[in-house]
Amino acid sequence: LGTVILAPTFLWQGVPRRSAFVRRYQGPPSAKEPAPEGSQYNCQEDGECVVEECPPAGCRNSLDVRMDDMWYDLSGWRKAHPAGKHWIDYYDGRDATEVMHAFHSAKGREMMKRMPRSKNPNELEAQCSPVTPLTRSFRKLRKKLEDEGWWQRDLALEARQWLIWAFVTGLGVACARSGGWPSVAGVVLLAL
């Protein structure tokens, strides 16, 4: 499922294009402002980010990633990312919206909203490939399905489906072992 979701995005990410279109969206109110000059964010594994003074060697370079039309500086989160820093590094200067929604829990997506914003979102938007109308339509559909609860587990439905599977498998095995024409029906039931 992840590769199907990511495939359309990869087609446009490799070629930076200039765009006169710049989004004015400033993100959720819970997003942190960029760190003041001479300081940087350091993020913990729980997603809490605190401002610290830069070491004498200087501040880290920003690591900017776009998610849901908002640019975040993930340089402070890079080393705390549970799946490894290589994933964050790969999306530097790119849109990671589909990856964020496909591979992260609701808790992880909420945590993302607390990350610090990038210092230069307009420059980043101009350098990044624009989001296509097809991708925007997909995001709208995903949001609608998520709001309708399509990704919520229904344990009663899962139990019912397992019981049906167990019944059909048991009946198929019993018929297949009986010999004669019921064995053909058993093979058909097992093939389902």
Coordinates of N, CA and C in Angstrom, one line a residue:
L1 N 0.8 -1.2 0.0 CA 0.0 0.0 0.0 C 0.9 1.2 0.0
G2 N 2.0 1.2 0.8 CA 2.8 2.4 0.9 C 3.4 2.8 -0.5
T3 N 3.9 1.8 -1.3 CA 4.5 2.1 -2.6 C 3.4 2.7 -3.5
V4 N 2.2 2.2 -3.4 CA 1.2 2.8 -4.3 C 0.9 4.2 -4.0
I5 N 0.9 4.5 -2.7 CA 0.7 5.9 -2.2 C 1.8 6.8 -2.6
L6 N 3.1 6.3 -2.5 CA 4.2 7.1 -2.7 C 4.6 7.3 -4.2
A7 N 4.2 6.4 -5.1 CA 4.6 6.4 -6.4 C 4.3 7.7 -7.1
P8 N 3.1 8.3 -7.0 CA 2.8 9.5 -7.7 C 3.7 10.7 -7.2
T9 N 4.0 10.7 -5.9 CA 4.8 11.8 -5.4 C 6.3 11.7 -5.9
F10 N 6.8 10.5 -6.1 CA 8.2 10.4 -6.5 C 8.4 10.9 -8.0
L11 N 7.3 10.8 -8.7 CA 7.4 11.3 -10.1 C 7.8 12.7 -10.2
W12 N 7.4 13.5 -9.3 CA 7.6 15.0 -9.4 C 8.6 15.5 -8.4
Q13 N 9.1 14.8 -7.5 CA 9.9 15.3 -6.4 C 11.4 15.6 -6.9
G14 N 11.9 14.8 -7.9 CA 13.2 14.9 -8.2 C 13.6 16.2 -9.0
V15 N 12.6 16.9 -9.6 CA 12.9 18.0 -10.4 C 12.4 19.3 -9.8
P16 N 13.3 20.1 -9.2 CA 12.9 21.3 -8.6 C 12.4 22.3 -9.6
R17 N 11.3 22.9 -9.4 CA 10.7 23.9 -10.3 C 10.4 25.2 -9.6
R18 N 10.6 26.3 -10.3 CA 10.2 27.5 -9.8 C 8.7 27.7 -9.9
S19 N 8.0 28.2 -9.0 CA 6.6 28.4 -9.0 C 6.2 29.8 -8.5
A20 N 5.4 30.5 -9.2 CA 4.9 31.8 -8.8 C 3.9 31.6 -7.7
F21 N 3.3 30.4 -7.6 CA 2.3 30.1 -6.6 C 3.0 29.8 -5.3
V22 N 2.7 30.6 -4.2 CA 3.2 30.4 -2.9 C 2.1 30.3 -1.9
R23 N 2.0 29.3 -1.1 CA 0.9 29.1 -0.2 C 1.0 30.1 0.9
R24 N -0.1 30.6 1.4 CA -0.1 31.6 2.5 C -0.5 30.9 3.8
Y25 N -0.8 29.6 3.8 CA -1.1 28.8 5.0 C 0.0 28.8 6.0
Q26 N -0.2 29.2 7.2 CA 0.9 29.2 8.2 C 0.9 28.1 9.2
G27 N 0.0 27.1 9.0 CA 0.1 25.9 9.8 C -0.8 26.0 11.0
P28 N -0.9 24.9 11.7 CA -1.8 24.9 12.9 C -1.2 25.8 14.0
P29 N -2.0 26.3 14.9 CA -1.6 27.2 15.9 C -0.6 26.6 16.9
S30 N -0.6 25.2 17.0 CA 0.3 24.6 17.9 C 1.7 24.4 17.4
A31 N 1.9 24.7 16.1 CA 3.3 24.6 15.5 C 4.2 25.6 16.2
K32 N 5.4 25.2 16.4 CA 6.3 26.2 17.1 C 6.9 27.1 16.0
E33 N 7.1 28.4 16.5 CA 7.8 29.3 15.6 C 9.2 28.9 15.4
P34 N 9.8 29.4 14.3 CA 11.3 29.1 14.1 C 12.1 29.5 15.3
A35 N 13.2 28.9 15.5 CA 14.1 29.2 16.7 C 14.7 30.6 16.4
P36 N 14.8 31.4 17.5 CA 15.4 32.7 17.3 C 16.9 32.6 16.8
E37 N 17.4 33.7 16.3 CA 18.8 33.7 15.8 C 19.7 33.3 16.9
G38 N 20.7 32.5 16.6 CA 21.7 32.0 17.6 C 21.2 30.9 18.5
S39 N 20.0 30.3 18.1 CA 19.6 29.2 18.9 C 19.0 28.1 18.0
Q40 N 18.7 27.0 18.5 CA 18.1 25.9 17.7 C 17.2 25.0 18.5
Y41 N 16.4 24.2 17.9 CA 15.5 23.3 18.7 C 16.2 22.0 18.8
N42 N 16.0 21.4 20.0 CA 16.4 20.0 20.2 C 15.2 19.2 20.7
C43 N 14.8 18.2 20.0 CA 13.6 17.4 20.2 C 13.9 16.1 20.9
Q44 N 13.0 15.7 21.7 CA 13.0 14.4 22.4 C 12.2 13.4 21.7
E45 N 12.3 12.1 22.1 CA 11.5 11.1 21.5 C 10.0 11.2 21.6
D46 N 9.5 12.0 22.6 CA 8.1 12.2 22.7 C 7.6 13.3 21.9
G47 N 8.5 14.0 21.1 CA 8.1 15.1 20.3 C 8.2 16.4 20.9
E48 N 8.6 16.5 22.2 CA 8.7 17.8 22.8 C 10.0 18.4 22.4
C49 N 9.9 19.7 21.9 CA 11.1 20.4 21.4 C 11.4 21.6 22.2
V50 N 12.6 21.8 22.6 CA 13.0 22.9 23.4 C 14.1 23.7 22.7
V51 N 14.1 25.1 22.9 CA 15.0 25.9 22.3 C 16.3 25.9 23.2
E52 N 17.4 25.7 22.5 CA 18.7 25.7 23.1 C 19.7 26.6 22.4
E53 N 20.6 27.2 23.1 CA 21.6 28.0 22.4 C 22.5 27.2 21.6
C54 N 23.0 27.7 20.5 CA 23.8 27.0 19.6 C 25.2 26.8 20.2
P55 N 25.8 25.6 19.9 CA 27.2 25.4 20.4 C 28.1 26.4 19.8
P56 N 29.4 26.5 20.3 CA 30.3 27.4 19.7 C 30.6 27.1 18.3
A57 N 30.5 25.9 17.8 CA 30.7 25.6 16.4 C 29.7 26.1 15.5
G58 N 28.6 26.5 16.1 CA 27.5 27.1 15.3 C 26.2 26.2 15.3
C59 N 25.2 26.8 14.8 CA 23.9 26.1 14.7 C 23.9 25.0 13.6
R60 N 23.0 24.0 13.8 CA 22.9 23.0 12.7 C 22.2 23.6 11.5
N61 N 22.5 23.0 10.4 CA 21.7 23.4 9.2 C 20.3 23.0 9.3
S62 N 19.4 23.7 8.8 CA 18.0 23.3 8.9 C 17.8 22.0 8.0
L63 N 16.8 21.3 8.4 CA 16.4 20.1 7.6 C 14.9 20.2 7.4
D64 N 14.5 20.8 6.3 CA 13.1 21.3 6.0 C 12.4 20.2 5.3
V65 N 11.2 19.9 5.8 CA 10.3 18.9 5.2 C 8.9 19.5 5.1
R66 N 8.2 19.3 4.0 CA 6.8 19.8 3.8 C 5.9 18.7 4.1
M67 N 4.9 19.0 5.0 CA 3.8 18.1 5.3 C 2.5 18.9 5.4
D68 N 1.5 18.4 4.7 CA 0.2 19.1 4.7 C 0.4 20.6 4.4
D69 N 1.2 20.9 3.4 CA 1.4 22.3 3.0 C 2.0 23.2 4.0
M70 N 2.7 22.6 5.0 CA 3.4 23.3 6.0 C 4.8 22.9 6.1
W71 N 5.8 23.8 6.1 CA 7.2 23.4 6.2 C 7.7 23.4 7.6
Y72 N 8.3 22.3 8.0 CA 8.8 22.0 9.3 C 10.4 21.9 9.3
D73 N 11.0 22.4 10.3 CA 12.5 22.2 10.4 C 12.7 21.0 11.4
L74 N 13.1 19.8 10.8 CA 13.2 18.6 11.6 C 14.7 18.3 12.0
S75 N 15.5 19.3 11.9 CA 16.9 19.1 12.3 C 17.0 18.6 13.7
G76 N 16.2 19.1 14.6 CA 16.3 18.8 16.0 C 15.6 17.4 16.3
W77 N 14.8 16.9 15.4 CA 14.0 15.7 15.6 C 14.8 14.5 14.9
R78 N 15.7 14.9 14.0 CA 16.4 13.9 13.2 C 17.0 12.7 14.0
K79 N 17.7 13.0 15.1 CA 18.3 11.9 15.8 C 17.4 11.1 16.7
A80 N 16.2 11.7 17.0 CA 15.2 11.0 17.8 C 14.2 10.2 17.0
H81 N 14.2 10.4 15.7 CA 13.2 9.7 14.9 C 13.3 8.2 15.1
P82 N 12.2 7.5 15.5 CA 12.3 6.1 15.8 C 12.7 5.2 14.6
A83 N 12.4 5.5 13.4 CA 12.8 4.7 12.3 C 14.1 5.0 11.7
G84 N 14.8 6.0 12.3 CA 16.2 6.3 11.8 C 16.2 7.7 11.1
K85 N 17.4 8.2 11.2 CA 17.6 9.6 10.6 C 17.6 9.6 9.1
H86 N 17.9 8.4 8.5 CA 18.0 8.4 7.0 C 16.7 8.7 6.4
W87 N 15.6 8.4 7.0 CA 14.3 8.8 6.4 C 14.1 10.3 6.4
I88 N 14.4 10.9 7.5 CA 14.3 12.4 7.5 C 15.2 13.0 6.5
D89 N 16.5 12.5 6.5 CA 17.4 13.1 5.5 C 16.9 13.0 4.1
Y90 N 16.3 11.9 3.8 CA 15.8 11.7 2.4 C 14.8 12.8 2.0
Y91 N 14.0 13.2 2.9 CA 12.9 14.1 2.5 C 13.3 15.6 2.8
D92 N 14.6 15.9 3.0 CA 15.0 17.3 3.2 C 14.7 18.0 1.9
G93 N 13.9 19.1 2.0 CA 13.5 19.9 0.8 C 12.4 19.3 0.0
R94 N 11.7 18.3 0.5 CA 10.7 17.6 -0.3 C 9.4 17.5 0.5
D95 N 8.4 17.1 -0.2 CA 7.0 16.9 0.5 C 7.0 15.5 1.0
A96 N 6.7 15.3 2.3 CA 6.5 14.0 2.9 C 5.1 13.7 3.4
T97 N 4.1 14.4 2.9 CA 2.8 14.3 3.4 C 2.3 12.8 3.3
E98 N 2.4 12.2 2.1 CA 1.9 10.9 1.9 C 2.6 9.9 2.9
V99 N 3.9 10.0 3.0 CA 4.7 9.1 3.9 C 4.2 9.3 5.4
M100 N 4.0 10.6 5.7 CA 3.6 10.8 7.1 C 2.2 10.2 7.4
H101 N 1.3 10.3 6.5 CA 0.0 9.7 6.7 C 0.0 8.2 6.5
A102 N 0.8 7.7 5.7 CA 0.8 6.2 5.4 C 1.5 5.4 6.5
F103 N 2.5 5.9 7.0 CA 3.4 5.1 7.9 C 3.4 5.6 9.4
H104 N 2.6 6.6 9.7 CA 2.6 7.1 11.1 C 1.2 7.0 11.7
S105 N 1.2 6.7 13.0 CA -0.1 6.6 13.7 C -0.7 8.0 13.9
A106 N -1.9 8.1 14.5 CA -2.5 9.3 14.8 C -1.7 10.1 15.8
K107 N -1.1 9.4 16.7 CA -0.2 10.0 17.7 C 1.0 10.7 17.1
G108 N 1.6 10.0 16.1 CA 2.7 10.5 15.4 C 2.4 11.7 14.6
R109 N 1.2 11.7 14.0 CA 0.8 12.9 13.2 C 0.5 14.1 14.1
E110 N -0.1 13.8 15.2 CA -0.3 14.9 16.2 C 1.0 15.5 16.7
M111 N 2.0 14.6 16.9 CA 3.3 15.0 17.4 C 3.9 15.9 16.3
M112 N 3.7 15.6 15.1 CA 4.3 16.4 14.0 C 3.9 17.9 14.1
K113 N 2.6 18.1 14.5 CA 2.1 19.5 14.5 C 2.8 20.3 15.6
R114 N 3.6 19.7 16.5 CA 4.3 20.4 17.5 C 5.7 20.7 17.1
M115 N 6.2 20.2 16.0 CA 7.5 20.4 15.5 C 7.7 21.9 15.1
P116 N 8.9 22.4 15.2 CA 9.2 23.8 14.8 C 9.0 24.0 13.3
R117 N 8.5 25.2 13.0 CA 8.3 25.6 11.6 C 9.7 26.0 11.0
S118 N 9.8 25.9 9.7 CA 11.0 26.3 9.0 C 11.1 27.8 9.0
K119 N 12.3 28.3 8.9 CA 12.5 29.8 8.9 C 12.2 30.4 7.5
N120 N 12.3 29.7 6.5 CA 12.1 30.3 5.1 C 11.1 29.5 4.3
P121 N 9.9 29.5 4.7 CA 8.9 28.6 3.9 C 8.7 29.1 2.5
N122 N 8.7 30.4 2.2 CA 8.5 30.9 0.9 C 9.6 30.5 -0.1
E123 N 10.8 30.5 0.4 CA 11.9 30.1 -0.5 C 11.9 28.6 -0.7
L124 N 11.5 27.8 0.3 CA 11.4 26.4 0.2 C 10.3 26.0 -0.8
E125 N 9.2 26.7 -0.7 CA 8.0 26.4 -1.6 C 8.4 26.7 -3.0
A126 N 9.2 27.7 -3.3 CA 9.6 28.1 -4.6 C 10.6 27.0 -5.2
Q127 N 11.3 26.4 -4.4 CA 12.3 25.4 -4.8 C 11.8 24.0 -4.9
C128 N 10.7 23.7 -4.2 CA 10.1 22.3 -4.2 C 9.2 22.2 -5.3
S129 N 9.1 21.0 -5.8 CA 8.1 20.7 -6.8 C 6.7 21.0 -6.3
P130 N 5.8 21.6 -7.1 CA 4.5 21.9 -6.7 C 3.6 20.6 -6.5
V131 N 2.6 20.7 -5.6 CA 1.7 19.6 -5.4 C 0.7 19.6 -6.6
T132 N 0.6 18.5 -7.2 CA -0.3 18.4 -8.4 C -1.7 18.3 -8.0
P133 N -2.6 18.7 -8.9 CA -4.1 18.5 -8.6 C -4.5 17.1 -8.3
L134 N -3.8 16.1 -9.0 CA -4.1 14.7 -8.7 C -3.8 14.4 -7.2
T135 N -2.6 14.8 -6.8 CA -2.2 14.6 -5.4 C -3.1 15.3 -4.4
R136 N -3.5 16.5 -4.7 CA -4.5 17.2 -3.9 C -5.8 16.5 -3.8
S137 N -6.3 15.9 -4.9 CA -7.5 15.1 -4.9 C -7.4 13.9 -4.0
F138 N -6.2 13.2 -4.1 CA -6.0 12.0 -3.3 C -6.0 12.4 -1.8
R139 N -5.3 13.5 -1.5 CA -5.3 13.9 -0.1 C -6.7 14.2 0.4
K140 N -7.5 14.8 -0.4 CA -8.9 15.2 0.0 C -9.7 13.9 0.2
L141 N -9.5 12.9 -0.6 CA -10.2 11.6 -0.5 C -9.7 10.9 0.8
R142 N -8.4 10.9 1.0 CA -7.8 10.2 2.2 C -8.4 10.9 3.5
K143 N -8.4 12.2 3.5 CA -9.0 12.9 4.6 C -10.4 12.5 4.9
K144 N -11.2 12.5 3.8 CA -12.6 12.1 3.9 C -12.8 10.7 4.5
L145 N -12.1 9.8 3.9 CA -12.2 8.4 4.4 C -11.7 8.3 5.9
E146 N -10.7 9.0 6.2 CA -10.2 9.0 7.6 C -11.3 9.6 8.5
D147 N -11.9 10.7 8.1 CA -12.9 11.3 8.9 C -14.2 10.4 9.1
E148 N -14.4 9.5 8.1 CA -15.5 8.6 8.1 C -15.2 7.3 8.9
G149 N -13.9 7.2 9.4 CA -13.5 6.1 10.2 C -13.1 4.8 9.5
W150 N -12.7 4.9 8.2 CA -12.3 3.8 7.5 C -11.0 3.1 8.0
W151 N -10.2 3.8 8.8 CA -9.0 3.2 9.3 C -9.1 2.8 10.8
Q152 N -10.3 2.9 11.3 CA -10.5 2.5 12.7 C -10.8 1.0 12.7
R153 N -10.2 0.3 13.7 CA -10.5 -1.1 13.8 C -11.9 -1.4 14.3
D154 N -12.5 -2.4 13.8 CA -13.8 -2.9 14.2 C -13.6 -4.4 14.7
L155 N -13.4 -4.6 15.9 CA -13.0 -5.9 16.4 C -14.1 -6.9 16.2
A156 N -15.4 -6.5 16.3 CA -16.5 -7.4 16.0 C -16.5 -7.9 14.6
L157 N -16.3 -7.0 13.7 CA -16.2 -7.4 12.2 C -15.0 -8.3 12.0
E158 N -13.9 -8.0 12.6 CA -12.7 -8.9 12.4 C -13.0 -10.3 13.0
A159 N -13.6 -10.4 14.2 CA -13.9 -11.7 14.7 C -14.9 -12.4 13.9
R160 N -15.9 -11.7 13.3 CA -16.9 -12.4 12.4 C -16.2 -12.9 11.2
Q161 N -15.3 -12.2 10.6 CA -14.6 -12.6 9.4 C -13.7 -13.8 9.7
W162 N -13.0 -13.8 10.9 CA -12.2 -15.0 11.2 C -13.1 -16.2 11.5
L163 N -14.2 -16.0 12.1 CA -15.1 -17.2 12.3 C -15.6 -17.8 11.0
I164 N -16.0 -16.9 10.0 CA -16.4 -17.4 8.7 C -15.3 -18.1 8.0
W165 N -14.1 -17.6 8.1 CA -12.9 -18.2 7.5 C -12.7 -19.6 8.1
A166 N -12.7 -19.7 9.4 CA -12.5 -21.0 10.2 C -13.6 -22.0 9.8
F167 N -14.8 -21.5 9.7 CA -15.9 -22.4 9.3 C -15.8 -23.0 7.9
V168 N -15.5 -22.1 7.0 CA -15.3 -22.5 5.6 C -14.1 -23.5 5.4
T169 N -13.0 -23.1 6.1 CA -11.8 -24.0 6.0 C -12.1 -25.4 6.7
G170 N -12.8 -25.4 7.8 CA -13.1 -26.7 8.5 C -14.0 -27.5 7.6
L171 N -15.0 -26.9 7.0 CA -16.0 -27.6 6.2 C -15.3 -28.1 4.9
G172 N -14.4 -27.3 4.4 CA -13.6 -27.7 3.2 C -12.7 -28.9 3.5
V173 N -12.1 -28.9 4.6 CA -11.2 -30.1 5.0 C -12.0 -31.3 5.2
A174 N -13.2 -31.2 5.9 CA -14.1 -32.3 6.2 C -14.6 -32.9 4.8
C175 N -15.0 -32.0 3.9 CA -15.5 -32.5 2.6 C -14.4 -33.2 1.8
A176 N -13.2 -32.6 1.8 CA -12.1 -33.1 1.0 C -11.7 -34.5 1.5
R177 N -11.8 -34.8 2.8 CA -11.4 -36.1 3.3 C -12.5 -37.1 3.2
S178 N -13.7 -36.7 2.8 CA -14.8 -37.7 2.8 C -14.8 -38.5 1.5
G179 N -14.2 -38.1 0.5 CA -14.1 -38.9 -0.7 C -15.4 -38.7 -1.6
G180 N -15.3 -39.1 -2.8 CA -16.4 -38.9 -3.8 C -16.6 -37.5 -4.2
W181 N -17.9 -37.2 -4.6 CA -18.2 -35.8 -5.0 C -18.1 -34.8 -3.9
P182 N -18.3 -35.1 -2.6 CA -18.1 -34.0 -1.6 C -16.6 -33.5 -1.5
S183 N -15.7 -34.4 -2.0 CA -14.3 -34.0 -1.9 C -14.0 -32.9 -3.0
V184 N -14.8 -32.9 -4.1 CA -14.6 -31.8 -5.1 C -15.2 -30.5 -4.4
A185 N -16.3 -30.6 -3.7 CA -16.8 -29.4 -3.0 C -15.8 -28.9 -2.0
G186 N -15.2 -29.8 -1.3 CA -14.2 -29.5 -0.3 C -13.0 -28.7 -0.9
V187 N -12.5 -29.2 -2.1 CA -11.4 -28.5 -2.8 C -11.9 -27.1 -3.1
V188 N -13.1 -26.9 -3.6 CA -13.6 -25.6 -4.0 C -13.7 -24.7 -2.8
L189 N -14.2 -25.3 -1.6 CA -14.3 -24.5 -0.4 C -12.9 -24.0 0.1
L190 N -11.9 -24.9 0.0 CA -10.5 -24.6 0.4 C -9.9 -23.5 -0.6
A191 N -10.3 -23.6 -1.8 CA -9.8 -22.6 -2.8 C -10.3 -21.2 -2.6
L192 N -11.5 -21.1 -1.9 CA -12.0 -19.8 -1.6 C -11.1 -19.0 -0.7

